[in-house]
Short mmCIF file of C-alpha atoms in Angstrom, two decimals:
data_model
loop_
_atom_site.label_atom_id
_atom_site.label_comp_id
_atom_site.label_asym_id
_atom_site.label_seq_id
_atom_site.Cartn_x
_atom_site.Cartn_y
_atom_site.Cartn_z
CA MET L 9 29.98 -17.83 -32.20
CA THR L 10 31.24 -18.97 -28.82
CA PRO L 11 31.80 -16.63 -25.84
CA ASP L 12 35.57 -17.06 -26.36
CA GLU L 13 35.23 -15.83 -29.94
CA ILE L 14 32.94 -12.92 -29.04
CA LEU L 15 35.18 -11.88 -26.12
CA PRO L 16 38.72 -12.96 -27.04
CA GLU L 17 41.29 -13.03 -24.29
CA GLU L 18 43.14 -9.97 -25.54
CA LEU L 19 39.95 -7.87 -25.37
CA LEU L 20 39.22 -9.17 -21.87
CA GLU L 21 42.72 -8.25 -20.73
CA ARG L 22 42.35 -4.70 -22.01
CA ILE L 23 39.03 -4.39 -20.20
CA ARG L 24 40.48 -5.89 -17.03
CA GLY L 25 43.40 -3.46 -17.24
CA ARG L 26 41.06 -0.45 -17.19
CA ALA L 27 38.74 -1.61 -14.40
CA ALA L 28 40.80 -0.33 -11.48
CA GLY L 29 41.16 3.12 -13.04
CA TYR L 30 37.42 3.48 -13.65
CA ASP L 31 36.77 2.49 -10.06
CA ARG L 32 39.40 4.83 -8.64
CA ASP L 33 38.23 7.80 -10.70
CA ASN L 34 34.51 7.01 -10.40
CA ALA L 35 34.46 7.19 -14.20
CA PHE L 36 32.17 5.68 -16.82
CA PHE L 37 33.62 2.75 -18.78
CA GLU L 38 33.77 4.72 -22.02
CA GLU L 39 36.69 2.88 -23.63
CA ASP L 40 35.25 -0.51 -22.68
CA LEU L 41 31.93 0.41 -24.25
CA GLU L 42 33.59 1.59 -27.45
CA GLU L 43 35.43 -1.71 -27.82
CA LEU L 44 32.36 -3.77 -26.96
CA VAL L 45 30.28 -1.87 -29.52
CA GLU L 46 32.98 -2.43 -32.13
CA ALA L 47 32.99 -6.15 -31.31
CA GLY L 48 29.21 -6.32 -31.80
CA TYR L 49 28.68 -7.22 -28.16
CA LEU L 50 25.58 -5.06 -27.76
CA LYS L 51 24.00 -7.11 -30.55
CA LEU L 52 24.17 -10.47 -28.79
CA PHE L 53 20.41 -10.97 -29.10
CA VAL L 54 20.03 -9.29 -32.50
CA PRO L 55 19.31 -11.88 -35.24
CA ALA L 56 22.28 -12.80 -37.40
CA ASP L 57 20.35 -11.74 -40.51
CA ASP L 58 20.31 -8.19 -39.08
CA GLY L 59 24.02 -8.14 -38.30
CA GLY L 60 23.82 -9.47 -34.74
CA LYS L 61 25.14 -12.56 -32.98
CA GLY L 62 21.76 -14.29 -32.88
CA LEU L 63 22.27 -15.72 -29.38
CA GLY L 64 19.74 -17.02 -26.92
CA LEU L 65 19.72 -16.32 -23.18
CA ALA L 66 22.01 -19.20 -22.21
CA ALA L 67 24.78 -18.13 -24.60
CA ALA L 68 24.38 -14.45 -23.69
CA ALA L 69 24.63 -15.34 -20.00
CA GLU L 70 27.89 -17.16 -20.70
CA CYS L 71 29.22 -14.04 -22.43
CA GLN L 72 28.23 -11.88 -19.46
CA ARG L 73 29.82 -14.29 -17.03
CA ARG L 74 33.03 -14.09 -19.04
CA LEU L 75 32.92 -10.28 -19.25
CA ALA L 76 32.36 -10.01 -15.49
CA THR L 77 35.58 -11.92 -14.79
CA ALA L 78 37.34 -8.88 -16.29
CA ALA L 79 35.18 -5.96 -15.11
CA PRO L 80 32.02 -6.58 -13.06
CA ALA L 81 30.84 -2.96 -13.25
CA THR L 82 31.16 -2.91 -17.03
CA ALA L 83 29.23 -6.17 -17.27
CA LEU L 84 26.54 -4.97 -14.88
CA ALA L 85 25.90 -1.81 -16.86
CA VAL L 86 25.87 -3.61 -20.21
CA ASN L 87 23.32 -5.95 -18.64
CA MET L 88 20.69 -3.23 -18.75
CA HIS L 89 20.96 -2.97 -22.54
CA LEU L 90 20.98 -6.74 -22.85
CA VAL L 91 17.91 -7.05 -20.64
CA TRP L 92 15.79 -5.07 -23.11
CA THR L 93 17.16 -6.80 -26.18
CA GLY L 94 16.81 -10.13 -24.38
CA VAL L 95 13.21 -9.35 -23.46
CA ALA L 96 12.49 -8.66 -27.13
CA GLN L 97 14.11 -11.97 -28.10
CA VAL L 98 12.28 -13.97 -25.40
CA LEU L 99 8.94 -12.43 -26.38
CA GLY L 100 9.59 -13.02 -30.07
CA ALA L 101 10.37 -16.68 -29.42
CA ARG L 102 6.92 -16.94 -27.85
CA GLY L 103 5.14 -15.32 -30.75
CA ASP L 104 4.97 -11.78 -29.31
CA ALA L 105 6.38 -9.21 -31.73
CA SER L 106 5.57 -6.14 -29.60
CA LEU L 107 9.25 -5.36 -28.92
CA ASP L 108 10.72 -6.39 -32.26
CA PHE L 109 11.52 -2.72 -32.80
CA VAL L 110 13.99 -2.94 -29.89
CA LEU L 111 16.05 -5.52 -31.78
CA LYS L 112 15.77 -3.48 -34.96
CA GLU L 113 17.02 -0.32 -33.25
CA ALA L 114 19.75 -2.22 -31.41
CA ALA L 115 20.91 -3.48 -34.81
CA GLU L 116 21.16 0.17 -35.88
CA GLY L 117 23.39 0.98 -32.89
CA GLU L 118 20.94 2.32 -30.32
CA VAL L 119 21.83 1.70 -26.67
CA PHE L 120 19.00 0.75 -24.33
CA ALA L 121 18.80 1.30 -20.59
CA PHE L 122 16.45 0.25 -17.83
CA GLY L 123 14.59 3.09 -16.09
CA ASN L 124 12.14 1.20 -13.91
CA SER L 125 13.63 1.14 -10.39
CA GLU L 126 12.18 3.60 -7.88
CA GLY L 127 13.22 4.43 -4.33
CA GLY L 128 10.81 2.98 -1.80
CA ASN L 129 8.91 0.91 -4.37
CA ASP L 130 9.13 -2.62 -3.05
CA SER L 131 6.38 -3.70 -5.48
CA VAL L 132 9.01 -3.39 -8.25
CA LEU L 133 7.16 -4.11 -11.54
CA PHE L 134 3.74 -4.53 -9.95
CA ASP L 135 3.16 -0.89 -9.03
CA SER L 136 4.81 2.47 -9.60
CA ARG L 137 5.31 5.76 -7.79
CA THR L 138 5.76 7.51 -11.13
CA VAL L 139 2.65 9.27 -12.43
CA ALA L 140 1.64 8.44 -16.01
CA GLN L 141 -0.80 11.04 -17.31
CA PRO L 142 -2.75 10.15 -20.49
CA GLN L 143 -2.53 12.57 -23.40
CA PRO L 144 -4.46 12.97 -26.65
CA GLY L 145 -3.39 10.54 -29.34
CA GLY L 146 -2.56 7.68 -26.97
CA GLY L 147 0.60 9.13 -25.48
CA TYR L 148 1.48 9.76 -21.83
CA THR L 149 3.58 12.11 -19.76
CA PHE L 150 5.62 10.62 -16.93
CA THR L 151 6.58 12.37 -13.71
CA GLY L 152 8.72 10.62 -11.11
CA THR L 153 12.21 9.60 -10.08
CA LYS L 154 14.06 6.52 -11.28
CA ILE L 155 17.11 5.23 -9.44
CA PHE L 156 20.02 2.97 -10.44
CA THR L 157 19.76 3.95 -14.11
CA SER L 158 22.88 2.22 -15.39
CA LEU L 159 24.47 3.47 -18.62
CA SER L 160 23.36 7.00 -17.73
CA PRO L 161 26.10 8.69 -19.82
CA ALA L 162 25.50 6.55 -22.91
CA TRP L 163 21.93 5.33 -23.36
CA THR L 164 19.96 6.48 -26.38
CA ARG L 165 16.73 4.67 -25.46
CA LEU L 166 15.38 4.50 -21.90
CA GLY L 167 12.55 2.15 -20.94
CA ILE L 168 10.29 3.66 -18.26
CA PHE L 169 6.96 2.91 -16.65
CA GLY L 170 4.45 4.68 -14.43
CA LYS L 171 0.91 4.41 -13.10
CA ASP L 172 -2.15 5.96 -14.69
CA ALA L 173 -4.47 6.14 -11.66
CA SER L 174 -7.47 6.71 -13.92
CA GLY L 175 -6.90 3.60 -16.00
CA ARG L 176 -9.03 0.47 -15.87
CA ASP L 177 -12.04 2.30 -14.45
CA GLY L 178 -10.07 3.81 -11.61
CA ASP L 179 -8.25 0.64 -10.54
CA GLY L 180 -5.04 2.00 -12.01
CA GLU L 181 -2.93 0.89 -14.95
CA LEU L 182 0.82 0.48 -15.39
CA VAL L 183 2.04 2.06 -18.60
CA HIS L 184 5.35 1.08 -20.24
CA GLY L 185 7.16 3.07 -22.91
CA PHE L 186 10.50 4.30 -24.25
CA ILE L 187 12.01 7.76 -24.45
CA THR L 188 15.00 8.79 -26.53
CA ARG L 189 18.04 10.79 -25.49
CA GLU L 190 16.55 13.80 -27.30
CA THR L 191 13.17 13.64 -25.54
CA PRO L 192 12.71 16.78 -23.42
CA GLY L 193 11.52 16.63 -19.82
CA TYR L 194 14.06 14.46 -18.02
CA GLY L 195 17.24 15.15 -16.09
CA ILE L 196 20.16 12.96 -14.99
CA LEU L 197 21.62 13.73 -11.58
CA ASP L 198 25.36 13.59 -10.93
CA ASP L 199 24.88 11.46 -7.83
CA TRP L 200 26.69 8.16 -8.53
CA ASP L 201 29.43 8.05 -5.88
CA THR L 202 29.13 4.58 -4.42
CA LEU L 203 30.98 1.90 -2.52
CA GLY L 204 31.34 -0.35 -5.55
CA MET L 205 30.22 -0.92 -9.15
CA ARG L 206 31.35 2.65 -9.72
CA ALA L 207 32.03 2.42 -13.46
CA SER L 208 28.38 1.62 -14.18
CA GLN L 209 27.45 5.27 -13.48
CA SER L 210 23.91 4.27 -12.55
CA SER L 211 22.69 7.78 -11.83
CA THR L 212 19.25 8.93 -10.73
CA THR L 213 16.94 9.99 -13.56
CA VAL L 214 14.24 12.58 -12.85
CA LEU L 215 11.19 12.56 -15.12
CA ASP L 216 9.40 15.92 -15.14
CA GLY L 217 6.44 15.50 -17.44
CA VAL L 218 8.50 13.69 -20.06
CA ALA L 219 6.24 12.87 -23.01
CA VAL L 220 6.06 9.45 -24.66
CA PRO L 221 4.02 9.33 -27.88
CA GLY L 222 1.49 6.59 -28.42
CA ASP L 223 3.68 4.65 -30.82
CA ARG L 224 6.36 4.28 -28.11
CA ILE L 225 3.91 2.96 -25.50
CA PHE L 226 4.26 -0.80 -25.71
CA ARG L 227 2.32 -2.18 -22.72
CA LYS L 228 -0.51 -1.31 -20.36
CA LEU L 229 -0.95 -3.74 -17.48
CA PRO L 230 -3.12 -3.90 -14.37
CA VAL L 231 -1.57 -3.00 -11.03
CA GLY L 232 -0.31 -6.08 -9.22
CA PRO L 233 1.12 -9.41 -10.39
CA SER L 234 0.30 -10.15 -14.01
CA PRO L 235 0.54 -13.24 -16.24
CA ASP L 236 1.48 -11.01 -19.18
CA PRO L 237 4.48 -12.42 -21.10
CA LEU L 238 6.31 -9.10 -20.67
CA ILE L 239 6.59 -9.65 -16.90
CA PHE L 240 7.99 -13.13 -17.39
CA ALA L 241 10.43 -11.92 -20.05
CA ILE L 242 11.74 -9.08 -17.87
CA PHE L 243 12.19 -11.34 -14.84
CA ALA L 244 13.79 -14.08 -16.94
CA CYS L 245 16.34 -11.79 -18.58
CA PHE L 246 17.01 -9.50 -15.63
CA GLU L 247 17.52 -12.24 -13.03
CA THR L 248 19.45 -14.59 -15.30
CA LEU L 249 21.83 -12.00 -16.73
CA LEU L 250 22.34 -10.51 -13.28
CA ALA L 251 23.19 -13.96 -11.94
CA ALA L 252 25.67 -14.37 -14.79
CA VAL L 253 27.51 -11.20 -13.78
CA TYR L 254 27.87 -12.25 -10.16
CA THR L 255 28.86 -15.76 -11.20
CA GLY L 256 31.70 -14.23 -13.21
CA LEU L 257 32.66 -12.03 -10.28
CA GLY L 258 32.86 -15.06 -7.98
CA GLU L 259 34.83 -16.98 -10.59
CA ARG L 260 37.40 -14.21 -10.80
CA ALA L 261 37.68 -13.91 -7.01
CA LEU L 262 38.41 -17.62 -6.75
CA ALA L 263 41.07 -17.39 -9.48
CA VAL L 264 42.76 -14.40 -7.82
CA GLY L 265 42.65 -16.14 -4.45
CA VAL L 266 44.28 -19.26 -5.87
CA GLU L 267 47.01 -17.22 -7.58
CA THR L 268 47.72 -15.33 -4.37
CA VAL L 269 47.84 -18.46 -2.21
CA LYS L 270 50.38 -20.02 -4.53
CA ARG L 271 52.59 -16.93 -4.27
CA ARG L 272 52.35 -16.45 -0.51
CA THR L 273 54.96 -18.10 1.66
CA SER L 274 54.94 -18.88 5.36
CA PHE L 275 57.84 -17.62 7.48
CA LYS L 276 57.12 -20.02 10.33
CA ASN L 277 57.01 -22.96 7.91
CA ALA L 278 60.41 -22.29 6.39
CA GLY L 279 59.12 -20.40 3.37
CA ARG L 280 56.71 -23.08 2.21
CA SER L 281 53.81 -21.95 0.02
CA TYR L 282 50.47 -21.33 1.69
CA ALA L 283 49.12 -23.75 -0.92
CA GLN L 284 50.50 -26.43 1.46
CA ASP L 285 48.58 -25.11 4.48
CA PRO L 286 45.61 -27.41 5.31
CA ASP L 287 43.41 -24.58 6.60
CA ILE L 288 44.02 -22.47 3.49
CA ARG L 289 43.39 -25.45 1.25
CA TRP L 290 40.05 -26.11 3.01
CA LYS L 291 38.89 -22.54 2.34
CA VAL L 292 39.92 -22.68 -1.31
CA ALA L 293 38.10 -25.98 -1.68
CA GLU L 294 34.98 -24.52 -0.06
CA ALA L 295 34.99 -21.61 -2.49
CA ALA L 296 35.52 -23.90 -5.48
CA MET L 297 32.67 -26.21 -4.45
CA ALA L 298 30.35 -23.25 -3.99
CA MET L 299 31.12 -22.05 -7.51
CA ASP L 300 30.72 -25.55 -8.95
CA ASN L 301 27.16 -25.60 -7.63
CA LEU L 302 26.35 -22.29 -9.30
CA TYR L 303 27.46 -22.93 -12.89
CA PRO L 304 24.92 -25.70 -13.66
CA GLN L 305 22.06 -23.76 -12.07
CA LEU L 306 22.78 -20.75 -14.29
CA ALA L 307 23.06 -22.91 -17.41
CA SER L 308 19.91 -24.87 -16.56
CA VAL L 309 17.64 -21.89 -15.91
CA ALA L 310 18.89 -19.94 -18.94
CA GLY L 311 18.60 -23.02 -21.14
CA ASP L 312 15.03 -23.63 -19.98
CA VAL L 313 14.09 -20.08 -20.98
CA ASP L 314 15.54 -20.67 -24.45
CA ASN L 315 13.77 -24.02 -24.75
CA LEU L 316 10.38 -22.64 -23.67
CA ALA L 317 10.25 -25.06 -20.73
CA GLY L 318 6.85 -25.31 -19.08
CA HIS L 319 7.64 -24.67 -15.41
CA GLY L 320 4.35 -22.84 -14.85
CA PRO L 321 4.08 -21.41 -11.32
CA GLN L 322 7.60 -22.64 -10.52
CA TRP L 323 9.17 -20.27 -13.05
CA PHE L 324 9.46 -17.26 -10.75
CA PRO L 325 10.89 -19.29 -7.83
CA LYS L 326 13.53 -20.64 -10.20
CA LEU L 327 14.45 -17.18 -11.45
CA VAL L 328 14.62 -15.40 -8.11
CA GLY L 329 16.32 -18.41 -6.54
CA LEU L 330 19.05 -18.24 -9.19
CA LYS L 331 19.60 -14.54 -8.56
CA VAL L 332 19.87 -14.90 -4.79
CA ASN L 333 22.09 -17.97 -5.03
CA ALA L 334 24.44 -16.22 -7.46
CA THR L 335 24.79 -13.00 -5.49
CA GLU L 336 25.13 -14.72 -2.12
CA THR L 337 27.55 -17.35 -3.44
CA ALA L 338 29.70 -14.65 -5.00
CA ARG L 339 29.81 -12.78 -1.67
CA ARG L 340 30.86 -15.93 0.13
CA VAL L 341 33.56 -16.75 -2.43
CA VAL L 342 34.98 -13.22 -2.38
CA ASP L 343 35.12 -13.37 1.41
CA LEU L 344 36.96 -16.70 1.32
CA ALA L 345 39.37 -15.41 -1.33
CA ILE L 346 40.22 -12.43 0.85
CA ARG L 347 40.72 -14.64 3.90
CA VAL L 348 43.25 -16.85 2.11
CA SER L 349 45.00 -13.91 0.42
CA GLY L 350 46.08 -12.13 3.58
CA GLY L 351 46.37 -8.47 4.47
CA SER L 352 47.44 -7.29 1.03
CA SER L 353 43.85 -7.72 -0.18
CA TYR L 354 42.74 -5.11 2.39
CA PHE L 355 44.63 -2.32 0.65
CA ARG L 356 43.05 0.05 -1.89
CA GLY L 357 44.04 -0.96 -5.38
CA SER L 358 43.92 -4.68 -4.69
CA GLU L 359 41.64 -6.47 -7.15
CA LEU L 360 40.05 -8.43 -4.33
CA GLU L 361 39.39 -5.19 -2.44
CA ARG L 362 37.49 -3.93 -5.49
CA LEU L 363 35.65 -7.21 -5.98
CA TYR L 364 34.66 -7.13 -2.31
CA ARG L 365 33.03 -3.74 -2.80
CA ASP L 366 31.49 -4.65 -6.15
CA VAL L 367 29.90 -7.84 -4.90
CA LEU L 368 27.98 -6.02 -2.17
CA ALA L 369 25.75 -4.44 -4.83
CA GLY L 370 24.16 -7.85 -5.34
CA MET L 371 21.98 -7.47 -2.25
CA PHE L 372 20.28 -4.36 -3.67
CA HIS L 373 19.14 -5.74 -7.01
CA PRO L 374 15.62 -7.12 -7.26
CA SER L 375 14.54 -9.61 -6.24
CA ASP L 376 16.00 -8.98 -2.80
CA ASP L 377 16.52 -11.76 -0.29
CA GLU L 378 13.21 -11.24 1.52
CA SER L 379 11.12 -10.99 -1.65
CA ALA L 380 12.78 -14.03 -3.20
CA HIS L 381 12.19 -16.21 -0.16
CA ASN L 382 8.57 -15.10 -0.04
CA THR L 383 8.15 -16.01 -3.71
CA VAL L 384 9.64 -19.47 -3.22
CA ALA L 385 7.68 -20.12 -0.01
CA ASN L 386 4.42 -19.16 -1.70
CA ALA L 387 5.14 -21.51 -4.58
CA TRP L 388 5.76 -24.48 -2.29
CA LEU L 389 3.50 -23.74 0.68
CA GLY L 390 0.83 -21.44 -0.70
CA PRO L 391 0.23 -17.86 0.45
CA LEU L 392 -0.02 -16.87 4.11
CA GLU L 393 -3.47 -17.13 5.58
CA GLU L 394 -5.20 -13.81 6.18
#
């Protein structure tokens, strides 16, 4: 199925029509999620034989780009479910069946969320401030605080990780597992009141000795960078799907800007359309050229993941470079769209006003600008000398 078939225009218009209300009320996108579930959207990566769409990363990214043109916050939150199902698909394509159960449970209607981010942890996946305490039978308890847990009102499966300081002979070990909605020992704070991306309801999750049995522990990795396929799969899906959302946001901003320019008229130029103003035309052209550079990069990186391309040490620079380019390009395009649209875009309730706030979230997602540039510099120049 094509993205147009999975997300028909009439569904997109209903989702777009609700976006402003969710943002205004700081409400979860409940109706959007119901319709997306009914359309099978949360099963993009689930094999067709199991009732899913059977897509790869490139096709799923196109779907997310399309969804984000209607409601960026809805797309961003759905991303977190798609990251886990995408990770399972990427691993499976490389002969690793360790997360096949994620696709099986997604086929049964479970909703996955990403509970890895921690305040003050700039090591991201390579260390954790959450304490993982080993228990008899191979399970662990986890104690710590996870931030930006999108889908907080709706997830039924939450992926978490923490550090067992006693693991690997005292060098420490990072332990990954899943809890269910019914697992005791966690709490969700009512603290999501943000500048933008409000419908995602990415609340803080507090783990207070939450227990994960041994059969739900799916990885134990050393502290620090790791060549384990799980790390690649998470980066590949997280960065690529995130880039898709911000690409869609930028695409929508450009379209709204163009529509507005065509409607605006100039009093001093005898009522002529601003579409005839050379300065306005230059800005629209700049925004369009910026977007045209982004589409092929997204398609290329996602396609290379699907095709098992052998980029070796250049893989992570490609992934973080895509994320930064997408989020920064979207910010630039939104800014240009506002500039050509005039003062009406400054008012609350304007779609561009909402897109302006939503796009700012891009700077907070990993990999951030500093980390990404360090990754790319190390790949091309080698690490800094001690």
